[in-house]
Coordinates of C-alpha atoms in Angstrom, one line a residue:
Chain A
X1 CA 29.7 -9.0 17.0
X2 CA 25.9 -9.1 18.5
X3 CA 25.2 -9.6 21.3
X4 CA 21.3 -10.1 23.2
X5 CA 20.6 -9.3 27.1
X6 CA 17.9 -10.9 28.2
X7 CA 16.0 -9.2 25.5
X8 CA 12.0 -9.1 26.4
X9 CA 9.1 -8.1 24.5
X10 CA 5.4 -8.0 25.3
X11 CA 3.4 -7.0 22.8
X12 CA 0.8 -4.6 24.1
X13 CA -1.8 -7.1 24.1
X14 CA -0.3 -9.1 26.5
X15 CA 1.4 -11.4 24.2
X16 CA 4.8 -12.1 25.7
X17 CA 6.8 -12.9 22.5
X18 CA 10.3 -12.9 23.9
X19 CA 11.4 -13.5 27.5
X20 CA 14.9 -12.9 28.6
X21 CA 17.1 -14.0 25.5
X22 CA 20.3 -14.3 25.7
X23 CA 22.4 -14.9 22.4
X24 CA 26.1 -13.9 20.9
X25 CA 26.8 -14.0 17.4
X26 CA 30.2 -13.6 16.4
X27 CA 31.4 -12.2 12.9
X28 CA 31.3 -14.6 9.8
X29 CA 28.9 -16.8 11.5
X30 CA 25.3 -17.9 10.2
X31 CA 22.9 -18.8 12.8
X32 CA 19.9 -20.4 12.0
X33 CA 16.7 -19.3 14.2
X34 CA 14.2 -22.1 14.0
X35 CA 10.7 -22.8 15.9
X36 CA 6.9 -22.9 15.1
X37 CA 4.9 -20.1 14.4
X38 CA 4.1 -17.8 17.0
X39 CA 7.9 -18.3 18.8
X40 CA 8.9 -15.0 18.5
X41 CA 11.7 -15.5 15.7
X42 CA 10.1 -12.2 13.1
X43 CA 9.8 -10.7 16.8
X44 CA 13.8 -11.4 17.9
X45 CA 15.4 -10.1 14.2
X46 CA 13.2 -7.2 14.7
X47 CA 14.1 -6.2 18.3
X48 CA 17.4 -6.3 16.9
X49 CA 16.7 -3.6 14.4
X50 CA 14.4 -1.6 16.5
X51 CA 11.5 -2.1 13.9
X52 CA 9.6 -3.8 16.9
X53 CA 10.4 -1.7 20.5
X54 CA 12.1 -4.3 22.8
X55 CA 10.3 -4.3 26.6
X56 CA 13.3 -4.9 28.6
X57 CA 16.9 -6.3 28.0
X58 CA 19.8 -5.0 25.6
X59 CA 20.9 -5.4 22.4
X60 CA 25.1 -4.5 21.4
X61 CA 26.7 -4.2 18.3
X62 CA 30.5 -4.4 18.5
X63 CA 29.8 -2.8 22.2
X64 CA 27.4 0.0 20.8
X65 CA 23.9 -0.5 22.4
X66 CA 21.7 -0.5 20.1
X67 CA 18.5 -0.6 22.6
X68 CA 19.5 2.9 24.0
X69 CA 19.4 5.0 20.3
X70 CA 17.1 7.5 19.2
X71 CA 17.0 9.5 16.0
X72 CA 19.8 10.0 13.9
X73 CA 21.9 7.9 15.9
X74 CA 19.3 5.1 15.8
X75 CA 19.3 4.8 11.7
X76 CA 23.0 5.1 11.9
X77 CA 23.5 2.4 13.4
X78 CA 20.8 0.6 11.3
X79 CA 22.6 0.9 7.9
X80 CA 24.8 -1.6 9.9
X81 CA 22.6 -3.8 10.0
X82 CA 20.6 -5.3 6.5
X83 CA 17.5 -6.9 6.8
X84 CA 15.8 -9.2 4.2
X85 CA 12.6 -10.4 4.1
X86 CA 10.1 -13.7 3.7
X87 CA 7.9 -11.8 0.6
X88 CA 11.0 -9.7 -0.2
X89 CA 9.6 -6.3 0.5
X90 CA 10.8 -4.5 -2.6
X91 CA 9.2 -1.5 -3.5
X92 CA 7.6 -2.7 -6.5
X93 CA 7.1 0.1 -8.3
X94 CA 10.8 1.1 -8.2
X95 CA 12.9 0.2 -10.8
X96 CA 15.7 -3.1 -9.6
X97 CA 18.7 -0.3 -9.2
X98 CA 16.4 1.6 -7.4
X99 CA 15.8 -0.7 -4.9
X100 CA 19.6 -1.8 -4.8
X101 CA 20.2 2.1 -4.2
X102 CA 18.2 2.2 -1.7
X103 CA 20.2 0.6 0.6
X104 CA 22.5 3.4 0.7
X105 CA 19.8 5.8 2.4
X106 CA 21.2 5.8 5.2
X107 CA 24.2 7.4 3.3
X108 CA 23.0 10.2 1.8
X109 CA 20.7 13.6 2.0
X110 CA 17.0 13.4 1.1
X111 CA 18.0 15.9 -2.2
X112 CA 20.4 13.7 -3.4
X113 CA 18.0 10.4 -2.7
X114 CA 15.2 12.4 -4.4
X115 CA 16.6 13.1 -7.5
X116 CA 18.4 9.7 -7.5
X117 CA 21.6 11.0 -7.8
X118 CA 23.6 9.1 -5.6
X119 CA 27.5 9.1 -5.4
X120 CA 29.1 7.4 -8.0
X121 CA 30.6 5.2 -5.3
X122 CA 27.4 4.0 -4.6
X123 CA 26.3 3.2 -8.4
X124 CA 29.5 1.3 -9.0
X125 CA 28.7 -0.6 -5.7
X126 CA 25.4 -1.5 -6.6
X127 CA 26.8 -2.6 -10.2
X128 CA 28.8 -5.1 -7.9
X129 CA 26.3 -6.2 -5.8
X130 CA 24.3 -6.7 -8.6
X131 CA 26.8 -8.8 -10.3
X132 CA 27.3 -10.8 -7.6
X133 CA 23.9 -12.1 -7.2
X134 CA 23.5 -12.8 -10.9
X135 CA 21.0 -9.8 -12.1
X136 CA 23.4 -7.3 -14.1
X137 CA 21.0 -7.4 -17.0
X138 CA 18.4 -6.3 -15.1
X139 CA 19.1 -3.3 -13.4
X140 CA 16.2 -1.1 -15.1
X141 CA 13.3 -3.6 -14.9
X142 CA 10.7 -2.7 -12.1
X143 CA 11.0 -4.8 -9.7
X144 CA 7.4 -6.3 -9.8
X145 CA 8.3 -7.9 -13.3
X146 CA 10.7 -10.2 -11.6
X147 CA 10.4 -13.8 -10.0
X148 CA 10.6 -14.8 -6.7
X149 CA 14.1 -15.9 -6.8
X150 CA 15.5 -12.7 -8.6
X151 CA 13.6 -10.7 -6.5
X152 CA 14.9 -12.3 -3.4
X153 CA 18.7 -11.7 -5.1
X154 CA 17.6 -7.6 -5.3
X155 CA 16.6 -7.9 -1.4
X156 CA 20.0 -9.9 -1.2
X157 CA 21.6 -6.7 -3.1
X158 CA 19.8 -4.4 -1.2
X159 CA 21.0 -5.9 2.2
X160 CA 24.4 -5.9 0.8
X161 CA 24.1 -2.7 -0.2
X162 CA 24.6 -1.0 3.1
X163 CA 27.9 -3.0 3.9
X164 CA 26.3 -4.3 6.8
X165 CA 28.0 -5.8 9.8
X166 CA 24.7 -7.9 10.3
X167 CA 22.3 -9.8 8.5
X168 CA 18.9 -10.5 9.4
X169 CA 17.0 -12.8 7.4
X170 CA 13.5 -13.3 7.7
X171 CA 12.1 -16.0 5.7
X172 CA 14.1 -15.8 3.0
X173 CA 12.8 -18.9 1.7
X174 CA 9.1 -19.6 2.5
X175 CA 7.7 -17.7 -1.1
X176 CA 10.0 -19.5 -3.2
X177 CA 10.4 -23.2 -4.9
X178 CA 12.8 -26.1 -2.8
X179 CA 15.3 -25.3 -6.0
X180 CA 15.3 -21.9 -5.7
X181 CA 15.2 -21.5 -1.4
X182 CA 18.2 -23.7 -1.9
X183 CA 19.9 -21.4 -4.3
X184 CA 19.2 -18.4 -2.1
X185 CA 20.3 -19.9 1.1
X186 CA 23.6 -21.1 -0.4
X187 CA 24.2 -17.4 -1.7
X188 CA 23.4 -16.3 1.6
X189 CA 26.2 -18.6 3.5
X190 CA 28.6 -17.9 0.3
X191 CA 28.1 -13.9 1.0
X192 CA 28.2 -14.1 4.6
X193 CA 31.3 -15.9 4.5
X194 CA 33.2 -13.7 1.8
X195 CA 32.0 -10.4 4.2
X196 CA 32.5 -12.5 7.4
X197 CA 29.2 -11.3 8.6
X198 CA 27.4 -12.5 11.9
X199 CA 23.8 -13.5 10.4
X200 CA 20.5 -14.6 11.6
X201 CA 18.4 -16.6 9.4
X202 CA 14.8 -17.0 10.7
X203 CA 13.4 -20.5 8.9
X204 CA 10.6 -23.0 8.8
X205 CA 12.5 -25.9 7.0
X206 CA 14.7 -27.6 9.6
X207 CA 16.3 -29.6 6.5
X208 CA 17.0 -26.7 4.9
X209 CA 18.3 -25.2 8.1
X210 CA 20.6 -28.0 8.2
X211 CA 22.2 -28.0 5.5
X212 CA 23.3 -24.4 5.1
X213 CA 23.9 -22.9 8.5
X214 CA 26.6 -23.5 11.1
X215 CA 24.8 -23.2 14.2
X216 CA 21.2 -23.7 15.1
X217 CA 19.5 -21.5 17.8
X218 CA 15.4 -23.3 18.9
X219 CA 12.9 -20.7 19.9
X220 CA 9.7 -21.7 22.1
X221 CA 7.4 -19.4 23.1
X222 CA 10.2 -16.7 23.3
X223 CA 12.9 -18.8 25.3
X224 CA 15.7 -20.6 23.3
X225 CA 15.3 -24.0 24.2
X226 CA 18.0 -25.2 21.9
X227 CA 21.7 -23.7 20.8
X228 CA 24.0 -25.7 19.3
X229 CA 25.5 -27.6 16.0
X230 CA 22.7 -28.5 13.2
X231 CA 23.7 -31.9 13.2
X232 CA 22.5 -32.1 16.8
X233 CA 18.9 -31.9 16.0
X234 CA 17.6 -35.3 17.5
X235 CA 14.1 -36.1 17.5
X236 CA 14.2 -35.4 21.3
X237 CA 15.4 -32.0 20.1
X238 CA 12.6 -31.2 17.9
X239 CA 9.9 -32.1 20.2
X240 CA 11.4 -29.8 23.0
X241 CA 11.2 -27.2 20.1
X242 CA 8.0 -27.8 18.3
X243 CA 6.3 -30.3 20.6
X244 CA 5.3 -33.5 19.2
X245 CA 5.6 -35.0 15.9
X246 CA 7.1 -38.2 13.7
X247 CA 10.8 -36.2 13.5
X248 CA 12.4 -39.2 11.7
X249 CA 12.0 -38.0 8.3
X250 CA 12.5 -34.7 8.3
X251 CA 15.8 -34.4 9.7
X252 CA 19.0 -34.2 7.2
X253 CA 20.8 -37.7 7.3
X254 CA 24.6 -38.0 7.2
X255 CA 24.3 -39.9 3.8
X256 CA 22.4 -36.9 2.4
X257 CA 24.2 -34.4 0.7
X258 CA 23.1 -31.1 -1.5
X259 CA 23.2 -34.2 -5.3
X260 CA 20.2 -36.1 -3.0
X261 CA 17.7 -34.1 -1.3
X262 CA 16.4 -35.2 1.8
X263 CA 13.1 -35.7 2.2
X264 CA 10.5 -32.9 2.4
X265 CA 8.3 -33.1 5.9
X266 CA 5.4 -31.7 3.6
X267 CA 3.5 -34.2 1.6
X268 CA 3.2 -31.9 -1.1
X269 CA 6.3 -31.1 -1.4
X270 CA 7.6 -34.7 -2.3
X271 CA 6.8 -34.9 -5.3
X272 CA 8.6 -31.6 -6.0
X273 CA 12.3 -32.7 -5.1
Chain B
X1 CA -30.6 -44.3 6.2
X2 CA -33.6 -42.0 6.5
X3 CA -34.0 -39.0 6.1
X4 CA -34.0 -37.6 9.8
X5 CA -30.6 -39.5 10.2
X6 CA -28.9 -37.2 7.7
X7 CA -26.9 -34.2 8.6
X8 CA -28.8 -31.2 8.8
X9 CA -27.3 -28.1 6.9
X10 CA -29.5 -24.4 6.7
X11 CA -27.5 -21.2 5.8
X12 CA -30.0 -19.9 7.9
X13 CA -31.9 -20.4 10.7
X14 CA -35.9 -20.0 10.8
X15 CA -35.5 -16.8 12.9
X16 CA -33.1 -15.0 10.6
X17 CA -35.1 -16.8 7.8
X18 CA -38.0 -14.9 9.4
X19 CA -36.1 -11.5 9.8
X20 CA -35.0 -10.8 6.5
X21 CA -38.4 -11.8 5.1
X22 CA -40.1 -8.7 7.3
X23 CA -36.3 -6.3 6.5
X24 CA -38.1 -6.8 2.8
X25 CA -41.6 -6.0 3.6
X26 CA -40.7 -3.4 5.8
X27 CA -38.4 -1.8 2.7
X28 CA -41.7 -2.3 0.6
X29 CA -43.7 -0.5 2.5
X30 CA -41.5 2.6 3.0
X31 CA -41.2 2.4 -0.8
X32 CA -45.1 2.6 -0.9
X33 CA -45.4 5.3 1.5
X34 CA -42.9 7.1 0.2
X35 CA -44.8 7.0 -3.4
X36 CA -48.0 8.0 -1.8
X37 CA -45.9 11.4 -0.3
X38 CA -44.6 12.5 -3.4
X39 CA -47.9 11.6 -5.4
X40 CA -50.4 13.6 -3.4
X41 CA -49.2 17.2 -4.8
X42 CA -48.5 16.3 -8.3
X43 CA -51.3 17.9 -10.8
X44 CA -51.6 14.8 -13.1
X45 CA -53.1 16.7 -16.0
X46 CA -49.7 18.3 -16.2
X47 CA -47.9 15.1 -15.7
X48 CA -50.4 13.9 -18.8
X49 CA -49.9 16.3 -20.5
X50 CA -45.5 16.1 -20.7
X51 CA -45.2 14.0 -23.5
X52 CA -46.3 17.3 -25.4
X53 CA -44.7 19.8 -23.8
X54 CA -41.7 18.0 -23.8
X55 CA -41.9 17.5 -27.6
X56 CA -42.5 21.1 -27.9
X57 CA -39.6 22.4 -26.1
X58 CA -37.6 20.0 -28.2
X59 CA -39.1 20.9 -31.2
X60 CA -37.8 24.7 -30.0
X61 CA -34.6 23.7 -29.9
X62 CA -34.0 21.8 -33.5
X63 CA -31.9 22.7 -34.9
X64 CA -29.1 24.0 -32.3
X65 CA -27.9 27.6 -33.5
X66 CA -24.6 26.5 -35.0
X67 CA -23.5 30.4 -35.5
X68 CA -24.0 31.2 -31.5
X69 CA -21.2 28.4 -31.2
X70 CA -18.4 31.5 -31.6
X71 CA -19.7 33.2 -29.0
X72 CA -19.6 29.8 -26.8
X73 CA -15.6 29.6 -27.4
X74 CA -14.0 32.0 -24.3
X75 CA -16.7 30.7 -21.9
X76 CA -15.8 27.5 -22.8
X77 CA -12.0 27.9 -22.2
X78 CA -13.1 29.4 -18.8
X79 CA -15.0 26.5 -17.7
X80 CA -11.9 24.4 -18.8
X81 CA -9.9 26.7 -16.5
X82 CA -11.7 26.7 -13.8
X83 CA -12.1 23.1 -13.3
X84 CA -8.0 22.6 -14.0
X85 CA -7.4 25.3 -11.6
X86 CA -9.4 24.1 -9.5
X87 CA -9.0 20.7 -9.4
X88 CA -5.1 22.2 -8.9
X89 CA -5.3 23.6 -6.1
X90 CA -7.3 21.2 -4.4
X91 CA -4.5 18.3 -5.2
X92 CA -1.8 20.9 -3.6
X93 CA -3.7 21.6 -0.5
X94 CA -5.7 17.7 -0.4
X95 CA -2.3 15.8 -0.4
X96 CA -1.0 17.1 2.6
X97 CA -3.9 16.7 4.6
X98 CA -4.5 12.9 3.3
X99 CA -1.0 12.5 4.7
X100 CA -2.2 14.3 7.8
X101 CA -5.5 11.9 7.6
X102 CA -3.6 8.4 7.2
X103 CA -3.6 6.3 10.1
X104 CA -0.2 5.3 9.7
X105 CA 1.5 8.6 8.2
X106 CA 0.0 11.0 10.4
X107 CA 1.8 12.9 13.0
X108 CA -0.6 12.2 16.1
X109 CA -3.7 9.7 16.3
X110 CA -5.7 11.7 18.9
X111 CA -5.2 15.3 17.9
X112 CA -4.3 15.8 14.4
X113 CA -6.1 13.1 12.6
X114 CA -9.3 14.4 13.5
X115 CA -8.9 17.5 12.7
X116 CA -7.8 16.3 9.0
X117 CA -11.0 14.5 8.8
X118 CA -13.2 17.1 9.6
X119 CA -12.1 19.1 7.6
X120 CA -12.7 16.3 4.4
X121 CA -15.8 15.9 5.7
X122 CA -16.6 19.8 6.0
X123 CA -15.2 20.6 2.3
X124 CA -17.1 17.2 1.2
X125 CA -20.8 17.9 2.9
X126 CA -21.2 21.5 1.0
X127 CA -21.4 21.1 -2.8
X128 CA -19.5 23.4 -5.4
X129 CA -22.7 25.4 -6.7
X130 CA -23.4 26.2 -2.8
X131 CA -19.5 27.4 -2.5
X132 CA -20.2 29.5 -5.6
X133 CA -23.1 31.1 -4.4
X134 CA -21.2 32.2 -1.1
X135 CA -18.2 33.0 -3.2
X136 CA -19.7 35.1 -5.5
X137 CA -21.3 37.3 -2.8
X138 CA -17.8 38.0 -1.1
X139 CA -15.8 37.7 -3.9
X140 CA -17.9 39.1 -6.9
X141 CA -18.6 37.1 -9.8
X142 CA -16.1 35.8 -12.1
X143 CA -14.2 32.9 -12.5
X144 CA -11.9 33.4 -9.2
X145 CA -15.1 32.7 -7.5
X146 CA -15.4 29.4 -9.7
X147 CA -11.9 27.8 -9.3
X148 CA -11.8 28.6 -5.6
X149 CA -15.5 26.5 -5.3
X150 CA -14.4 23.6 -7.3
X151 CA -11.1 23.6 -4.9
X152 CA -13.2 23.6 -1.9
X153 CA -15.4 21.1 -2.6
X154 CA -12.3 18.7 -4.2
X155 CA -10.6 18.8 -1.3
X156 CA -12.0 16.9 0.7
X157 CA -12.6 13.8 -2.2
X158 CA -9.1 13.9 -3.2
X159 CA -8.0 14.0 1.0
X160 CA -10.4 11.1 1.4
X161 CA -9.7 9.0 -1.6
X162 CA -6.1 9.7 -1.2
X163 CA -5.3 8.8 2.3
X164 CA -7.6 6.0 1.9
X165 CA -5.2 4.5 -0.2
X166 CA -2.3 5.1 2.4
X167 CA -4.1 3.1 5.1
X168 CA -3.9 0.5 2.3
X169 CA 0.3 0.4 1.2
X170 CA 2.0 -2.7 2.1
X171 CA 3.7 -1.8 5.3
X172 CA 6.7 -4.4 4.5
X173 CA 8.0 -2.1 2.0
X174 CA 8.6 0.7 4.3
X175 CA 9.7 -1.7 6.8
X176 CA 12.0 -2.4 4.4
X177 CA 13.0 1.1 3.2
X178 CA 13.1 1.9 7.5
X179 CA 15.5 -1.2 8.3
X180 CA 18.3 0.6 5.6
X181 CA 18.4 3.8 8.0
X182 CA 16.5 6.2 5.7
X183 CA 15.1 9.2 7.3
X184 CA 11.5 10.3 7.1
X185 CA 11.6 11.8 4.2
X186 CA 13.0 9.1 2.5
X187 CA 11.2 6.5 3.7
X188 CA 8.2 8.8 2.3
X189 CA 10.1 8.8 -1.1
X190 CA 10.7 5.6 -1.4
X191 CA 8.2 3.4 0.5
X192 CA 5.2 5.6 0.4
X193 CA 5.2 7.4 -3.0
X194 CA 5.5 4.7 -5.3
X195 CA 2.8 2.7 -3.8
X196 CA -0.6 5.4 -3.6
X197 CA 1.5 6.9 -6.8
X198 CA -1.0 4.9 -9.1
X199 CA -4.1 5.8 -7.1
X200 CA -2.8 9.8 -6.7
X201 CA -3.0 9.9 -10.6
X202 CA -6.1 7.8 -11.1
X203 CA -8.0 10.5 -8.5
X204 CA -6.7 13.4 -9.7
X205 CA -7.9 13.1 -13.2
X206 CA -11.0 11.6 -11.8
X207 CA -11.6 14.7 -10.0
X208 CA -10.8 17.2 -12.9
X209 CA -13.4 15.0 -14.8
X210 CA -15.9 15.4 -11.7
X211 CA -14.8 18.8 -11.9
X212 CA -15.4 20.1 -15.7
X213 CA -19.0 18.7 -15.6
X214 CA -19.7 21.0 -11.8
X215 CA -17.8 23.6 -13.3
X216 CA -20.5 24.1 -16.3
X217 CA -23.2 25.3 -14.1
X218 CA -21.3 27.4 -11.9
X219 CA -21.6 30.3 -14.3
X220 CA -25.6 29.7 -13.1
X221 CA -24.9 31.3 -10.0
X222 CA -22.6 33.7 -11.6
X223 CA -19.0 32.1 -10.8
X224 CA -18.1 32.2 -14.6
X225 CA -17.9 29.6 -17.6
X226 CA -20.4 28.4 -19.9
X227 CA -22.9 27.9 -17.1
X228 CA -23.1 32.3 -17.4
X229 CA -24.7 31.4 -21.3
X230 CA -26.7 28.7 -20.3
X231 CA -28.4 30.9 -17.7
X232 CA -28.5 33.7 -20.4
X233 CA -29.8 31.6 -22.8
X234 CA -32.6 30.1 -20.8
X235 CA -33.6 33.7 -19.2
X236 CA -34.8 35.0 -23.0
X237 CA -36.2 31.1 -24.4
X238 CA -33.3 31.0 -26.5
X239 CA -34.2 27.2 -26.7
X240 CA -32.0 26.8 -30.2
X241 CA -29.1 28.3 -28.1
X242 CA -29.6 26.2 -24.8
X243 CA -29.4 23.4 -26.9
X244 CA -25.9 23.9 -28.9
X245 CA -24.7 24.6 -25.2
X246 CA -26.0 21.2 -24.2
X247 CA -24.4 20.0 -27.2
X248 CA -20.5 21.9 -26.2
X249 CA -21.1 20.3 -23.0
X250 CA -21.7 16.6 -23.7
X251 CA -18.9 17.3 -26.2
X252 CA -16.2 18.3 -23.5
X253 CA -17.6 16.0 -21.1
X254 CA -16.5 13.2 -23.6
X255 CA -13.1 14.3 -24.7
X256 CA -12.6 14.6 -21.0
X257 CA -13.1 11.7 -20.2
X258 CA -11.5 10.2 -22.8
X259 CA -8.9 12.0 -21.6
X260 CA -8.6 10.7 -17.8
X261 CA -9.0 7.7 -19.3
X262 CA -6.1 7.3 -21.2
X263 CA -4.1 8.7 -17.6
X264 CA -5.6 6.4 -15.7
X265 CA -4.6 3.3 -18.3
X266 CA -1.3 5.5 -18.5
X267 CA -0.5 5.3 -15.2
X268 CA -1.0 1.7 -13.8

């Protein structure tokens, strides 16, 4: 389904983000992207999407590259692709339907966005996405009177929306409480699986990582230095990715499962779980 | 442990101690000077003397004359006109040119963003009574000349304020709005809009408040409105009249703001 060529970027002060990746997603499959700060994960997802302008290398989509678009035919091929993000990015102002809707722009003319009369289609779509993450009820509150959890589930919608080949996932989880990250990350492999959508899930929480992706992909400084099954994450592992650290307890153990939490690496979030 | 042995911790140190000490002195003295400039030409048996004159004039003008208030009624409702109008315009030709202005909306860094911002700064640097004046000398007097001052000069404060708060929207939303495939247009619609909508309100009636109070003493220069009485009024000593227009325009001033009050609480 995707598919990255040695995908480069250097950011114009000299920053070299991402050198020479080379990564294939197939469809239905949920990748998580994992490595410190700074790796170039928000820089990969968005090379992806064009948001950020990749240096060198390719990026295909079932065989269309994406890395050679312009224009129209560049935000074509971008309602293929839904993006969610870390602090959700909803246009707050904008009622929840609104911002479901809005995922369709790519769809329609600027008239018919304007006056917000989109295709009944659309409207009976976004009833269904809506439904499916759980927020029916509140499809005319503005969006800045929700949580973080519901407002994660109208980016979730939003994504949807489009009827994406592709998700990319920044962060989903970094604003939001170890119940509630765990909530949206299981509704994010239970709708990737039901659409069979290749995904890319940028995330801090190796634990959480582990226990709802099927493969894991370790970024440092812009080279993967890991690709393979979560439950291969060995110490050894974690220091090539993060450098190091005491890994011991914050990698999932085989006994763990979703009734006992593992443990937390961050002190203060033990008490929390 | 004595005293020497503890950490040492100054916000300061003695030089910039020592600086702001003579940035203070140096502020008084200009002060001084300053007061000795203005002093040396002032007649102080006329300064003396205020307190009565003042009284005088104020004695003149109790009690307003109530019945001149039916006169007061059309240039009123000009004044009110010519600040709306005005203050109309300004918002149809200001937007653009805020958008034009915005680092991150405007079509090119080097050559068009400059441009916008001269010309906020040109329609900000010349006030509305100066526009008037020039106005009025091509145009004729009347209230055309008015509205077409006040528009001038709001230009460039609702350009400024405006694109101000487009430098300042959260870019993640039109990331966001960008990453579904929405076109330019749309990604203004949806991304953009909503987030300076709140502040495009709050400066607009800001500005028609602004603009009511200017727009009372264009009519001084002969651009129409209440100012025209005033100036009437004050040529022949009419001091009971001068005051009932005082009076009208405190009055409006009020209700108007009271008015863009209630928008701004309205709105956000």
């Amino acid at each position: 389904m995707l598919r990255l060529q040695g995908l480069t970027k250097r950011y114009p002060t000299g920053d070299l983000a991402l050198n020479g990746v080379d990564l294939e997603v197939p469809a239905g499959q949920v990748v998580g992207l994992i490595g410190p700060s700074g790796a170039g994960k928000s820089t990969l997802i968005r090379c992806i999407n064009r948001l950020v302008e990749p240096t060198a290398g390719s990026v295909f989509l079932k065989d269309e590259e994406l890395t050679r678009l312009r224009g129209a035919a560049l935000r074509r091929s971008r309602r293929r692709m839904g993006m969610i993000f870390q602090e959700y990015a909803l246009v707050e102002r904008l009622t929840v339907m609104e911002n479901v809707l809005s995922g369709r722009l790519g769809y329609v003319g600027f008239w018919r966005s304007y006056l917000r009369r989109f295709p009944p289609a659309d409207i009976a779509r976004a009833f269904g996405t809506l439904d499916r993450v759980g927020l029916r009820e509140f499809v005319d509150k503005r969006a800045d009177a929700l949580s973080g959890g519901q407002r994660q589930r109208v980016g979730i919608a939003r994504a949807l929306q489009q009827e994406p080949d592709l998700l990319l996932v920044d962060e989903p989880t970094a604003s939001l409480d170890p119940k509630t990250s765990r909530q949206i990350m299981r509704l994010l492999r239970e709708v990737c699986a039901e659409r069979s959508l290749a995904t890319i899930i940028n995330i801090h929480d190796v634990a959480l990582a582990q226990m709802f992706v099927q493969r894991i992909v370790g970024l440092r400084q812009g080279v993967v230095v890991y690709d393979g099954a979560p439950e291969g994450l060995t110490p050894e592992v974690l220091t090539r990715i993060y450098g190091e650290e005491d890994w011991t307890r914050s990698i999932r153990r085989d006994d763990d499962d979703e009734a006992s939490p593992p443990v937390i690496e961050e002190a203060c979030l033990e008490g929390l779980t | 442990m004595s005293d020497a042995a503890l950490p040492q911790w100054r916000r300061r140190t003695t030089r910039a101690e020592l600086g702001r000490w003579f940035g203070w002195l140096a502020l008084v003295a200009l002060f001084v000077f300053c007061w000795e400039i203005m002093t040396q030409d002032t007649i102080w048996a006329f300064v003396t003397d205020a307190p009565t004159q003042g009284a005088d004039i104020v004695g003149r003008m109790l009690p307003p004359r109530w019945s001149y208030l039916n006169a007061l009624w059309g240039p009123l409702w000009d004044t009110l006109n010519i600040a709306t109008l005005g203050t109309l315009a300004a918002i149809v030709l200001g937007v653009p040119v805020a958008f034009l202005a915005a680092r991150n909306t405007t079509p090119s860094v080097t050559f068009i963003r400059p441009l916008a911002l001269l010309l906020i700064v040109a329609s900000r640097s010349i006030n509305a009574i100066i526009w008037a004046l020039l106005l009025v000398s091509i145009l004729g007097p009347g209230v055309l000349a008015g509205i077409i001052a006040i528009a001038l000069r709001s230009i460039g404060f609702v350009a400024k304020l405006l694109y101000e708060a487009i430098e300042e929207i959260d870019h993640s939303q039109v990331e966001a709005v960008l990453a579904t495939g929405a076109s330019p247009a749309q990604v203004m619609d949806y991304a953009i809009v909503p987030q300076i909508l709140p502040a495009f309100a709050g400066i607009s009636v800001f500005r028609w408040d602004i603009n009511i109070r200017e727009s009372t003493v264009l009519g001084l220069v002969g651009a129409g409105g209440i100012g025209l009485q005033l100036e009437a009024s004050l040529n022949v000593l009419a001091w009971p009249q001068v005051s009932l227009i005082l009076v009208v325009i405190l009055a409006t001033v009020v209700v108007s703001e009271w008015v863009s009050a209630r928008v701004r609480h309205a709105v956000i």
